[in-house]
PDB file of C-alpha atoms and ligand atoms in Angstrom:
ATOM      1  CA  MET S   1      26.102 -72.514 213.708  1.00  0.00           C
ATOM      2  CA  ARG S   2      22.882 -74.714 214.080  1.00  0.00           C
ATOM      3  CA  HIS S   3      20.976 -76.994 212.269  1.00  0.00           C
ATOM      4  CA  LEU S   4      17.471 -78.937 212.509  1.00  0.00           C
ATOM      5  CA  LEU S   5      17.627 -82.474 212.009  1.00  0.00           C
ATOM      6  CA  GLU S   6      15.569 -83.636 214.730  1.00  0.00           C
ATOM      7  CA  ILE S   7      13.452 -81.812 217.207  1.00  0.00           C
ATOM      8  CA  ASP S   8      15.958 -82.845 220.042  1.00  0.00           C
ATOM      9  CA  ASP S   9      18.420 -80.305 218.383  1.00  0.00           C
ATOM     10  CA  LEU S  10      16.036 -77.654 220.068  1.00  0.00           C
ATOM     11  CA  THR S  11      15.573 -76.493 223.740  1.00  0.00           C
ATOM     12  CA  SER S  12      11.868 -76.291 224.589  1.00  0.00           C
ATOM     13  CA  ASP S  13      12.280 -72.329 224.433  1.00  0.00           C
ATOM     14  CA  GLU S  14      14.272 -72.531 221.667  1.00  0.00           C
ATOM     15  CA  LEU S  15      10.973 -74.728 220.359  1.00  0.00           C
ATOM     16  CA  GLY S  16       8.959 -72.142 221.123  1.00  0.00           C
ATOM     17  CA  ARG S  17      10.669 -69.338 219.627  1.00  0.00           C
ATOM     18  CA  ILE S  18      10.146 -70.767 216.499  1.00  0.00           C
ATOM     19  CA  LEU S  19       6.801 -71.411 216.823  1.00  0.00           C
ATOM     20  CA  SER S  20       6.211 -67.818 217.511  1.00  0.00           C
ATOM     21  CA  ILE S  21       8.069 -66.238 214.629  1.00  0.00           C
ATOM     22  CA  ALA S  22       5.901 -68.980 212.402  1.00  0.00           C
ATOM     23  CA  THR S  23       2.807 -67.581 213.907  1.00  0.00           C
ATOM     24  CA  SER S  24       4.141 -63.770 213.566  1.00  0.00           C
ATOM     25  CA  VAL S  25       2.585 -61.127 211.338  1.00  0.00           C
ATOM     26  CA  GLU S  26       6.200 -60.042 210.329  1.00  0.00           C
ATOM     27  CA  THR S  27       8.033 -62.026 208.336  1.00  0.00           C
ATOM     28  CA  PRO S  28      11.766 -61.576 208.691  1.00  0.00           C
ATOM     29  CA  ARG S  29      13.173 -60.961 205.256  1.00  0.00           C
ATOM     30  CA  VAL S  30      16.361 -62.958 206.648  1.00  0.00           C
ATOM     31  CA  LEU S  31      17.116 -64.672 203.234  1.00  0.00           C
ATOM     32  CA  ALA S  32      16.958 -61.189 201.059  1.00  0.00           C
ATOM     33  CA  GLY S  33      19.151 -61.967 198.090  1.00  0.00           C
ATOM     34  CA  LYS S  34      20.267 -65.701 199.293  1.00  0.00           C
ATOM     35  CA  GLY S  35      19.649 -69.283 198.090  1.00  0.00           C
ATOM     36  CA  THR S  36      18.311 -72.599 199.811  1.00  0.00           C
ATOM     37  CA  ALA S  37      18.938 -75.922 198.440  1.00  0.00           C
ATOM     38  CA  LEU S  38      16.325 -78.216 198.712  1.00  0.00           C
ATOM     39  CA  ILE S  39      17.988 -81.971 197.923  1.00  0.00           C
ATOM     40  CA  PHE S  40      14.978 -84.208 197.275  1.00  0.00           C
ATOM     41  CA  GLU S  41      16.001 -88.265 197.368  1.00  0.00           C
ATOM     42  CA  LYS S  42      12.668 -89.368 198.092  1.00  0.00           C
ATOM     43  CA  PRO S  43       9.279 -87.451 196.482  1.00  0.00           C
ATOM     44  CA  SER S  44       7.442 -85.109 198.374  1.00  0.00           C
ATOM     45  CA  ALA S  45       4.186 -82.740 197.650  1.00  0.00           C
ATOM     46  CA  ARG S  46       4.146 -80.889 201.106  1.00  0.00           C
ATOM     47  CA  THR S  47       7.525 -80.668 202.168  1.00  0.00           C
ATOM     48  CA  ARG S  48       8.869 -79.395 198.684  1.00  0.00           C
ATOM     49  CA  ASN S  49       5.852 -76.913 198.420  1.00  0.00           C
ATOM     50  CA  SER S  50       5.711 -75.078 201.618  1.00  0.00           C
ATOM     51  CA  MET S  51       9.908 -75.308 201.673  1.00  0.00           C
ATOM     52  CA  GLU S  52       9.617 -73.663 198.491  1.00  0.00           C
ATOM     53  CA  MET S  53       7.485 -70.675 199.522  1.00  0.00           C
ATOM     54  CA  ALA S  54       8.638 -70.342 203.016  1.00  0.00           C
ATOM     55  CA  VAL S  55      11.576 -69.609 201.189  1.00  0.00           C
ATOM     56  CA  VAL S  56      10.396 -66.836 199.078  1.00  0.00           C
ATOM     57  CA  GLN S  57       8.443 -65.523 201.899  1.00  0.00           C
ATOM     58  CA  LEU S  58      12.077 -64.703 203.589  1.00  0.00           C
ATOM     59  CA  GLY S  59      12.976 -62.958 200.437  1.00  0.00           C
ATOM     60  CA  GLY S  60      15.255 -65.998 199.122  1.00  0.00           C
ATOM     61  CA  HIS S  61      15.524 -68.090 196.055  1.00  0.00           C
ATOM     62  CA  PRO S  62      14.958 -71.616 196.391  1.00  0.00           C
ATOM     63  CA  VAL S  63      16.364 -74.600 194.357  1.00  0.00           C
ATOM     64  CA  TYR S  64      14.987 -78.114 193.733  1.00  0.00           C
ATOM     65  CA  ILE S  65      17.182 -80.383 193.239  1.00  0.00           C
ATOM     66  CA  GLN S  66      16.386 -84.118 192.609  1.00  0.00           C
ATOM     67  CA  GLY S  67      18.502 -86.385 194.416  1.00  0.00           C
ATOM     68  CA  GLN S  68      19.999 -88.335 191.039  1.00  0.00           C
ATOM     69  CA  GLU S  69      21.004 -84.686 189.769  1.00  0.00           C
ATOM     70  CA  VAL S  70      23.458 -84.482 193.014  1.00  0.00           C
ATOM     71  CA  GLY S  71      24.215 -88.662 193.696  1.00  0.00           C
ATOM     72  CA  ILE S  72      24.962 -87.982 197.434  1.00  0.00           C
ATOM     73  CA  ASP S  73      27.349 -90.998 197.710  1.00  0.00           C
ATOM     74  CA  SER S  74      27.766 -91.875 194.649  1.00  0.00           C
ATOM     75  CA  ARG S  75      28.512 -89.257 192.277  1.00  0.00           C
ATOM     76  CA  GLU S  76      30.326 -87.285 194.865  1.00  0.00           C
ATOM     77  CA  SER S  77      30.287 -87.686 198.580  1.00  0.00           C
ATOM     78  CA  VAL S  78      27.961 -85.782 200.728  1.00  0.00           C
ATOM     79  CA  GLU S  79      30.638 -83.722 201.862  1.00  0.00           C
ATOM     80  CA  ASP S  80      31.367 -82.306 198.755  1.00  0.00           C
ATOM     81  CA  VAL S  81      27.715 -82.054 197.770  1.00  0.00           C
ATOM     82  CA  THR S  82      27.365 -79.961 200.972  1.00  0.00           C
ATOM     83  CA  ARG S  83      30.230 -77.840 199.871  1.00  0.00           C
ATOM     84  CA  THR S  84      28.954 -77.215 196.395  1.00  0.00           C
ATOM     85  CA  MET S  85      25.733 -76.393 197.773  1.00  0.00           C
ATOM     86  CA  ALA S  86      26.888 -74.148 200.237  1.00  0.00           C
ATOM     87  CA  CYS S  87      28.982 -72.246 197.687  1.00  0.00           C
ATOM     88  CA  PHE S  88      25.436 -70.727 196.410  1.00  0.00           C
ATOM     89  CA  HIS S  89      23.050 -71.132 199.204  1.00  0.00           C
ATOM     90  CA  ALA S  90      22.786 -69.942 202.942  1.00  0.00           C
ATOM     91  CA  ILE S  91      21.156 -73.501 203.896  1.00  0.00           C
ATOM     92  CA  VAL S  92      20.804 -76.688 202.712  1.00  0.00           C
ATOM     93  CA  ALA S  93      17.854 -78.863 203.229  1.00  0.00           C
ATOM     94  CA  ALA S  94      18.055 -82.649 202.825  1.00  0.00           C
ATOM     95  CA  ARG S  95      15.248 -85.564 202.241  1.00  0.00           C
ATOM     96  CA  VAL S  96      17.219 -88.261 202.684  1.00  0.00           C
ATOM     97  CA  PHE S  97      16.786 -92.376 203.660  1.00  0.00           C
ATOM     98  CA  ALA S  98      19.527 -92.591 206.093  1.00  0.00           C
ATOM     99  CA  HIS S  99      19.475 -89.831 208.693  1.00  0.00           C
ATOM    100  CA  THR S 100      23.492 -90.392 209.001  1.00  0.00           C
ATOM    101  CA  VAL S 101      23.723 -88.294 205.069  1.00  0.00           C
ATOM    102  CA  VAL S 102      22.024 -85.116 207.076  1.00  0.00           C
ATOM    103  CA  GLU S 103      24.521 -85.786 210.376  1.00  0.00           C
ATOM    104  CA  ARG S 104      27.442 -85.701 207.848  1.00  0.00           C
ATOM    105  CA  MET S 105      26.275 -82.689 206.263  1.00  0.00           C
ATOM    106  CA  ALA S 106      25.562 -81.000 209.470  1.00  0.00           C
ATOM    107  CA  ALA S 107      29.298 -81.935 210.983  1.00  0.00           C
ATOM    108  CA  LEU S 108      30.863 -79.806 208.267  1.00  0.00           C
ATOM    109  CA  ASP S 109      29.181 -76.739 209.879  1.00  0.00           C
ATOM    110  CA  LEU S 110      29.253 -74.515 206.350  1.00  0.00           C
ATOM    111  CA  VAL S 111      25.233 -73.568 206.375  1.00  0.00           C
ATOM    112  CA  PRO S 112      22.668 -74.727 208.623  1.00  0.00           C
ATOM    113  CA  ILE S 113      20.866 -77.934 207.360  1.00  0.00           C
ATOM    114  CA  VAL S 114      17.436 -78.809 207.525  1.00  0.00           C
ATOM    115  CA  ASN S 115      16.146 -82.207 207.702  1.00  0.00           C
ATOM    116  CA  MET S 116      13.070 -82.655 205.479  1.00  0.00           C
ATOM    117  CA  LEU S 117      12.592 -86.180 206.535  1.00  0.00           C
ATOM    118  CA  SER S 118      15.131 -89.173 207.025  1.00  0.00           C
ATOM    119  CA  ASP S 119      14.157 -92.859 207.921  1.00  0.00           C
ATOM    120  CA  ASP S 120      14.409 -91.429 211.394  1.00  0.00           C
ATOM    121  CA  ALA S 121      13.021 -88.226 211.714  1.00  0.00           C
ATOM    122  CA  HIS S 122      10.748 -85.617 210.063  1.00  0.00           C
ATOM    123  CA  PRO S 123      11.210 -82.303 212.381  1.00  0.00           C
ATOM    124  CA  LEU S 124       9.520 -79.964 210.179  1.00  0.00           C
ATOM    125  CA  GLN S 125       6.292 -82.020 210.155  1.00  0.00           C
ATOM    126  CA  ALA S 126       6.419 -82.252 214.182  1.00  0.00           C
ATOM    127  CA  LEU S 127       6.592 -78.489 213.889  1.00  0.00           C
ATOM    128  CA  ALA S 128       3.757 -78.071 211.597  1.00  0.00           C
ATOM    129  CA  ASP S 129       2.018 -80.423 214.070  1.00  0.00           C
ATOM    130  CA  LEU S 130       2.714 -78.341 217.507  1.00  0.00           C
ATOM    131  CA  LEU S 131       1.380 -75.284 215.734  1.00  0.00           C
ATOM    132  CA  THR S 132      -1.740 -77.356 214.464  1.00  0.00           C
ATOM    133  CA  MET S 133      -2.450 -78.329 218.251  1.00  0.00           C
ATOM    134  CA  ARG S 134      -1.531 -75.234 219.486  1.00  0.00           C
ATOM    135  CA  ARG S 135      -4.070 -73.343 216.889  1.00  0.00           C
ATOM    136  CA  GLU S 136      -6.921 -75.881 218.160  1.00  0.00           C
ATOM    137  CA  PHE S 137      -6.394 -76.290 222.064  1.00  0.00           C
ATOM    138  CA  GLY S 138      -4.012 -72.609 222.906  1.00  0.00           C
ATOM    139  CA  GLU S 139      -1.880 -73.600 225.593  1.00  0.00           C
ATOM    140  CA  LEU S 140      -0.507 -77.367 224.696  1.00  0.00           C
ATOM    141  CA  GLU S 141       1.271 -78.073 228.692  1.00  0.00           C
ATOM    142  CA  GLY S 142      -1.229 -81.104 229.631  1.00  0.00           C
ATOM    143  CA  ARG S 143      -2.904 -81.878 226.851  1.00  0.00           C
ATOM    144  CA  THR S 144      -2.293 -85.601 225.102  1.00  0.00           C
ATOM    145  CA  VAL S 145      -1.799 -86.490 221.632  1.00  0.00           C
ATOM    146  CA  ALA S 146      -1.977 -90.290 220.933  1.00  0.00           C
ATOM    147  CA  TYR S 147      -0.086 -92.034 217.670  1.00  0.00           C
ATOM    148  CA  VAL S 148      -1.645 -95.060 216.139  1.00  0.00           C
ATOM    149  CA  GLY S 149       0.388 -97.370 214.237  1.00  0.00           C
ATOM    150  CA  ASP S 150       3.892 -97.552 213.155  1.00  0.00           C
ATOM    151  CA  ALA S 151       6.720 -96.370 215.360  1.00  0.00           C
ATOM    152  CA  ASN S 152       8.673 -94.073 212.243  1.00  0.00           C
ATOM    153  CA  ASN S 153      10.150 -90.991 211.611  1.00  0.00           C
ATOM    154  CA  VAL S 154       6.888 -88.773 212.158  1.00  0.00           C
ATOM    155  CA  ALA S 155       6.519 -90.712 215.473  1.00  0.00           C
ATOM    156  CA  ARG S 156       9.478 -89.940 216.658  1.00  0.00           C
ATOM    157  CA  SER S 157       9.671 -86.555 215.755  1.00  0.00           C
ATOM    158  CA  LEU S 158       6.280 -86.051 217.096  1.00  0.00           C
ATOM    159  CA  ALA S 159       7.320 -87.396 220.580  1.00  0.00           C
ATOM    160  CA  LEU S 160      10.213 -85.503 220.943  1.00  0.00           C
ATOM    161  CA  ALA S 161       8.000 -82.284 219.942  1.00  0.00           C
ATOM    162  CA  ALA S 162       4.842 -83.199 222.318  1.00  0.00           C
ATOM    163  CA  GLY S 163       7.151 -84.126 224.885  1.00  0.00           C
ATOM    164  CA  LEU S 164       9.664 -81.003 224.919  1.00  0.00           C
ATOM    165  CA  SER S 165       6.261 -78.704 224.358  1.00  0.00           C
ATOM    166  CA  GLY S 166       4.731 -80.080 227.907  1.00  0.00           C
ATOM    167  CA  MET S 167       2.645 -82.755 226.233  1.00  0.00           C
ATOM    168  CA  HIS S 168       1.497 -86.139 226.744  1.00  0.00           C
ATOM    169  CA  PHE S 169       2.643 -88.529 224.456  1.00  0.00           C
ATOM    170  CA  ARG S 170       1.018 -92.037 224.004  1.00  0.00           C
ATOM    171  CA  ILE S 171       1.385 -94.725 221.485  1.00  0.00           C
ATOM    172  CA  ALA S 172      -0.153 -98.127 220.435  1.00  0.00           C
ATOM    173  CA  SER S 173       1.669-100.295 217.698  1.00  0.00           C
ATOM    174  CA  PRO S 174       1.873-104.128 216.505  1.00  0.00           C
ATOM    175  CA  VAL S 175       4.633-106.133 218.054  1.00  0.00           C
ATOM    176  CA  ASP S 176       7.822-105.470 216.389  1.00  0.00           C
ATOM    177  CA  TYR S 177       6.657-102.377 214.542  1.00  0.00           C
ATOM    178  CA  GLY S 178       7.218 -99.953 218.143  1.00  0.00           C
ATOM    179  CA  PHE S 179       9.990 -97.748 219.133  1.00  0.00           C
ATOM    180  CA  SER S 180      13.609 -99.570 218.608  1.00  0.00           C
ATOM    181  CA  ASP S 181      15.458 -99.293 221.921  1.00  0.00           C
ATOM    182  CA  ARG S 182      17.580 -96.721 220.371  1.00  0.00           C
ATOM    183  CA  ASP S 183      14.586 -94.461 219.944  1.00  0.00           C
ATOM    184  CA  ALA S 184      13.327 -95.019 223.187  1.00  0.00           C
ATOM    185  CA  ASP S 185      16.734 -94.239 224.720  1.00  0.00           C
ATOM    186  CA  ARG S 186      16.852 -91.147 222.512  1.00  0.00           C
ATOM    187  CA  ILE S 187      13.480 -89.721 223.553  1.00  0.00           C
ATOM    188  CA  ALA S 188      14.206 -90.526 227.134  1.00  0.00           C
ATOM    189  CA  THR S 189      17.989 -88.610 226.767  1.00  0.00           C
ATOM    190  CA  ALA S 190      15.569 -85.677 225.276  1.00  0.00           C
ATOM    191  CA  GLY S 191      14.061 -85.619 228.939  1.00  0.00           C
ATOM    192  CA  VAL S 192      10.712 -87.245 227.576  1.00  0.00           C
ATOM    193  CA  GLU S 193       8.703 -89.154 229.001  1.00  0.00           C
ATOM    194  CA  ILE S 194       6.219 -91.311 226.574  1.00  0.00           C
ATOM    195  CA  GLU S 195       3.428 -94.087 227.115  1.00  0.00           C
ATOM    196  CA  VAL S 196       3.550 -96.848 225.097  1.00  0.00           C
ATOM    197  CA  VAL S 197       0.485 -98.958 225.156  1.00  0.00           C
ATOM    198  CA  ASP S 198      -0.504-102.439 223.237  1.00  0.00           C
ATOM    199  CA  ARG S 199      -4.303-101.431 221.951  1.00  0.00           C
ATOM    200  CA  PRO S 200      -5.273 -98.720 219.921  1.00  0.00           C
ATOM    201  CA  GLU S 201      -8.052 -98.438 222.222  1.00  0.00           C
ATOM    202  CA  ASP S 202      -6.056 -97.274 225.208  1.00  0.00           C
ATOM    203  CA  ALA S 203      -4.108 -94.574 223.050  1.00  0.00           C
ATOM    204  CA  VAL S 204      -7.107 -92.989 221.967  1.00  0.00           C
ATOM    205  CA  ALA S 205      -8.987 -92.944 225.570  1.00  0.00           C
ATOM    206  CA  GLY S 206      -9.472 -89.220 226.606  1.00  0.00           C
ATOM    207  CA  ALA S 207      -7.175 -88.002 224.422  1.00  0.00           C
ATOM    208  CA  ASP S 208      -6.828 -84.580 223.113  1.00  0.00           C
ATOM    209  CA  ALA S 209      -5.645 -85.142 219.181  1.00  0.00           C
ATOM    210  CA  VAL S 210      -5.309 -88.537 217.064  1.00  0.00           C
ATOM    211  CA  TYR S 211      -2.588 -88.908 215.353  1.00  0.00           C
ATOM    212  CA  ALA S 212      -2.038 -91.742 212.085  1.00  0.00           C
ATOM    213  CA  ASP S 213       0.553 -92.176 209.147  1.00  0.00           C
ATOM    214  CA  THR S 214       1.242 -94.570 206.651  1.00  0.00           C
ATOM    215  CA  TRP S 215       1.856 -98.251 207.657  1.00  0.00           C
ATOM    216  CA  THR S 216       4.585 -98.050 204.977  1.00  0.00           C
ATOM    217  CA  SER S 217       6.821 -95.569 204.769  1.00  0.00           C
ATOM    218  CA  MET S 218       8.696 -94.312 201.579  1.00  0.00           C
ATOM    219  CA  GLY S 219      11.705 -96.954 201.444  1.00  0.00           C
ATOM    220  CA  GLN S 220       9.466 -99.595 202.742  1.00  0.00           C
ATOM    221  CA  GLU S 221       7.421-100.919 200.034  1.00  0.00           C
ATOM    222  CA  ALA S 222       8.631-104.070 199.620  1.00  0.00           C
ATOM    223  CA  GLU S 223       7.395-104.913 203.065  1.00  0.00           C
ATOM    224  CA  ALA S 224       3.669-103.536 202.225  1.00  0.00           C
ATOM    225  CA  GLU S 225       1.681-106.782 202.189  1.00  0.00           C
ATOM    226  CA  GLN S 226       3.224-107.898 205.345  1.00  0.00           C
ATOM    227  CA  ARG S 227       2.684-104.462 206.732  1.00  0.00           C
ATOM    228  CA  ARG S 228      -0.939-104.617 205.944  1.00  0.00           C
ATOM    229  CA  ARG S 229      -1.480-107.455 208.214  1.00  0.00           C
ATOM    230  CA  ALA S 230       0.819-107.039 210.892  1.00  0.00           C
ATOM    231  CA  PHE S 231      -1.455-103.056 211.218  1.00  0.00           C
ATOM    232  CA  GLU S 232      -4.599-105.338 211.216  1.00  0.00           C
ATOM    233  CA  GLY S 233      -6.747-103.412 213.888  1.00  0.00           C
ATOM    234  CA  PHE S 234      -4.901-100.538 213.871  1.00  0.00           C
ATOM    235  CA  GLN S 235      -7.068 -98.384 211.772  1.00  0.00           C
ATOM    236  CA  VAL S 236      -8.608 -95.283 213.068  1.00  0.00           C
ATOM    237  CA  ASP S 237     -12.072 -95.275 212.334  1.00  0.00           C
ATOM    238  CA  GLU S 238     -15.008 -93.407 213.953  1.00  0.00           C
ATOM    239  CA  ARG S 239     -15.495 -96.144 216.471  1.00  0.00           C
ATOM    240  CA  LEU S 240     -11.856 -95.343 217.415  1.00  0.00           C
ATOM    241  CA  MET S 241     -12.349 -91.481 217.380  1.00  0.00           C
ATOM    242  CA  GLU S 242     -15.303 -91.692 219.885  1.00  0.00           C
ATOM    243  CA  LEU S 243     -13.067 -93.222 221.939  1.00  0.00           C
ATOM    244  CA  ALA S 244     -10.927 -90.219 222.734  1.00  0.00           C
ATOM    245  CA  GLY S 245     -11.795 -86.712 224.124  1.00  0.00           C
ATOM    246  CA  VAL S 246     -15.411 -85.528 222.684  1.00  0.00           C
ATOM    247  CA  ASP S 247     -13.372 -82.717 221.321  1.00  0.00           C
ATOM    248  CA  ALA S 248     -10.327 -84.674 219.837  1.00  0.00           C
ATOM    249  CA  ILE S 249      -9.145 -83.616 216.448  1.00  0.00           C
ATOM    250  CA  PHE S 250      -7.640 -86.052 214.017  1.00  0.00           C
ATOM    251  CA  LEU S 251      -4.348 -85.348 212.455  1.00  0.00           C
ATOM    252  CA  HIS S 252      -2.255 -86.858 209.978  1.00  0.00           C
ATOM    253  CA  CYS S 253       1.096 -85.968 208.260  1.00  0.00           C
ATOM    254  CA  LEU S 254      -0.009 -87.117 204.736  1.00  0.00           C
ATOM    255  CA  PRO S 255      -0.148 -88.483 202.550  1.00  0.00           C
ATOM    256  CA  ALA S 256      -2.726 -91.014 203.606  1.00  0.00           C
ATOM    257  CA  HIS S 257      -3.744 -94.395 202.207  1.00  0.00           C
ATOM    258  CA  ARG S 258      -7.539 -93.887 202.613  1.00  0.00           C
ATOM    259  CA  ASN S 259      -8.857 -97.003 204.209  1.00  0.00           C
ATOM    260  CA  GLU S 260      -6.205 -98.104 205.325  1.00  0.00           C
ATOM    261  CA  GLU S 261      -4.526 -96.757 208.119  1.00  0.00           C
ATOM    262  CA  VAL S 262      -7.557 -94.264 208.641  1.00  0.00           C
ATOM    263  CA  THR S 263     -10.823 -94.299 206.912  1.00  0.00           C
ATOM    264  CA  ASP S 264     -12.441 -91.393 204.680  1.00  0.00           C
ATOM    265  CA  ALA S 265     -15.259 -91.023 207.203  1.00  0.00           C
ATOM    266  CA  VAL S 266     -12.487 -90.046 210.068  1.00  0.00           C
ATOM    267  CA  LEU S 267     -10.153 -88.241 207.130  1.00  0.00           C
ATOM    268  CA  ASP S 268     -13.125 -86.173 205.639  1.00  0.00           C
ATOM    269  CA  GLY S 269     -15.257 -85.678 208.939  1.00  0.00           C
ATOM    270  CA  PRO S 270     -15.891 -83.028 211.557  1.00  0.00           C
ATOM    271  CA  ARG S 271     -12.865 -83.970 213.554  1.00  0.00           C
ATOM    272  CA  SER S 272     -10.085 -83.595 210.539  1.00  0.00           C
ATOM    273  CA  ARG S 273      -7.860 -80.902 210.711  1.00  0.00           C
ATOM    274  CA  ILE S 274      -5.430 -82.587 208.062  1.00  0.00           C
ATOM    275  CA  TRP S 275      -5.769 -79.624 205.649  1.00  0.00           C
ATOM    276  CA  ALA S 276      -4.953 -76.807 208.252  1.00  0.00           C
ATOM    277  CA  GLN S 277      -1.857 -79.229 209.327  1.00  0.00           C
ATOM    278  CA  ALA S 278      -0.496 -79.551 205.850  1.00  0.00           C
ATOM    279  CA  ALA S 279      -0.987 -75.545 205.392  1.00  0.00           C
ATOM    280  CA  ASN S 280       1.085 -74.922 208.663  1.00  0.00           C
ATOM    281  CA  ARG S 281       4.164 -77.052 207.035  1.00  0.00           C
ATOM    282  CA  MET S 282       4.668 -73.303 205.567  1.00  0.00           C
ATOM    283  CA  HIS S 283       4.712 -71.375 208.597  1.00  0.00           C
ATOM    284  CA  ALA S 284       6.586 -74.287 210.399  1.00  0.00           C
ATOM    285  CA  ALA S 285       9.018 -74.061 207.674  1.00  0.00           C
ATOM    286  CA  ARG S 286       9.218 -70.213 207.659  1.00  0.00           C
ATOM    287  CA  GLY S 287       9.698 -69.961 211.488  1.00  0.00           C
ATOM    288  CA  ALA S 288      12.447 -73.085 211.134  1.00  0.00           C
ATOM    289  CA  MET S 289      14.562 -71.282 208.644  1.00  0.00           C
ATOM    290  CA  ALA S 290      14.128 -67.701 209.796  1.00  0.00           C
ATOM    291  CA  TRP S 291      15.396 -68.986 213.223  1.00  0.00           C
ATOM    292  CA  LEU S 292      18.230 -70.528 211.699  1.00  0.00           C
ATOM    293  CA  MET S 293      19.420 -67.646 210.476  1.00  0.00           C
ATOM    294  CA  GLN S 294      18.867 -65.377 212.846  1.00  0.00           C
ATOM    295  CA  GLU S 295      20.649 -67.450 215.270  1.00  0.00           C
ATOM    296  CA  ARG S 296      23.609 -67.670 212.351  1.00  0.00           C
ATOM    297  CA  ALA S 297      23.548 -63.649 212.170  1.00  0.00           C
TER     298      ALA S 297
HETATM  299  N1   CP F   1       3.879 -84.796 205.278  1.00  0.00           N
HETATM  300  C1   CP F   1       4.753 -84.622 204.621  1.00  0.00           C
HETATM  301  O1   CP F   1       6.007 -84.720 204.602  1.00  0.00           O
HETATM  302  O2   CP F   1       4.481 -84.440 202.693  1.00  0.00           O
HETATM  303  P1   CP F   1       5.380 -84.806 201.530  1.00  0.00           P
HETATM  304  O3   CP F   1       5.970 -86.263 201.782  1.00  0.00           O
HETATM  305  O4   CP F   1       4.072 -85.017 200.612  1.00  0.00           O
HETATM  306  O5   CP F   1       6.723 -83.666 201.844  1.00  0.00           O
HETATM  307  N1  NVA F   2       6.296 -91.997 207.083  1.00  0.00           N
HETATM  308  C1  NVA F   2       6.698 -91.736 205.909  1.00  0.00           C
HETATM  309  C2  NVA F   2       6.007 -89.932 206.147  1.00  0.00           C
HETATM  310  C3  NVA F   2       5.593 -88.897 204.808  1.00  0.00           C
HETATM  311  C4  NVA F   2       5.537 -87.804 205.221  1.00  0.00           C
HETATM  312  C5  NVA F   2       7.565 -91.515 205.219  1.00  0.00           C
HETATM  313  O1  NVA F   2       8.571 -91.679 205.869  1.00  0.00           O
HETATM  314  O2  NVA F   2       7.310 -91.958 204.290  1.00  0.00           O
END
């Protein structure tokens, strides 16, 4: 039984295999007659819709469940919620606050668990990011992705995904908003080397892709004002994009906070690939779930 809680659950070969299923013209009907539980403790536009559509494409039936309906560790333990869902569903996917929640789900080994975003990781996003860059660049090996901003869940999964694909990953974050020692250890343990720099200008210099995400992730809303101040100077604007490679593209997992972490001109400009990236969420989700079901067979 395999699970997808973070990108380093996969080997480089497995990562490649998921991307190739995602781009295959043939869609394996591995979920025919089966259900998939999609539990959300946090809001979502892209993840919910891309997962629902991917389940349908694989022949299955998605059931959307708001966190409060099942009350993880309040109405019922996460273990009992998972055991219940496994009575009806071939895959259980969850968007949670504490990463330990998806780890506890997976520890039961009843059905494959998919992390649809936790405070630590966003592996489905990173798969879509790789797909987007692969379609743009062809081979990923040797390319550079520069992340400007908070070293958050999206950044960690992207660092792992880029590293396992032979890409260089560079990151610039304000003091106190870089990767924790625990995250840095985890990235290093996966065999991934990253480059940490202080200035956004040094991160993007000559990069093939520049990546931004919100400065305030879900659950950190009380820190928004303090973060806005701390991240001054870390906005991705046209001046910063000019310092990247001449053909460099701009990526953002979305939702974007327009004219905070990135300007309208960049988001809506010729280098932006944000809508292709959003569309790739569905293909990535389909690849990931098809692979999990094939591993189970
Ligand atoms: N990028 C992403 O996960 O978007 P949602 O929060 O809308 O699902
Ligand atoms: N880092 C953001 C990503 C949203 C898709 C968050 O966790 O809110």
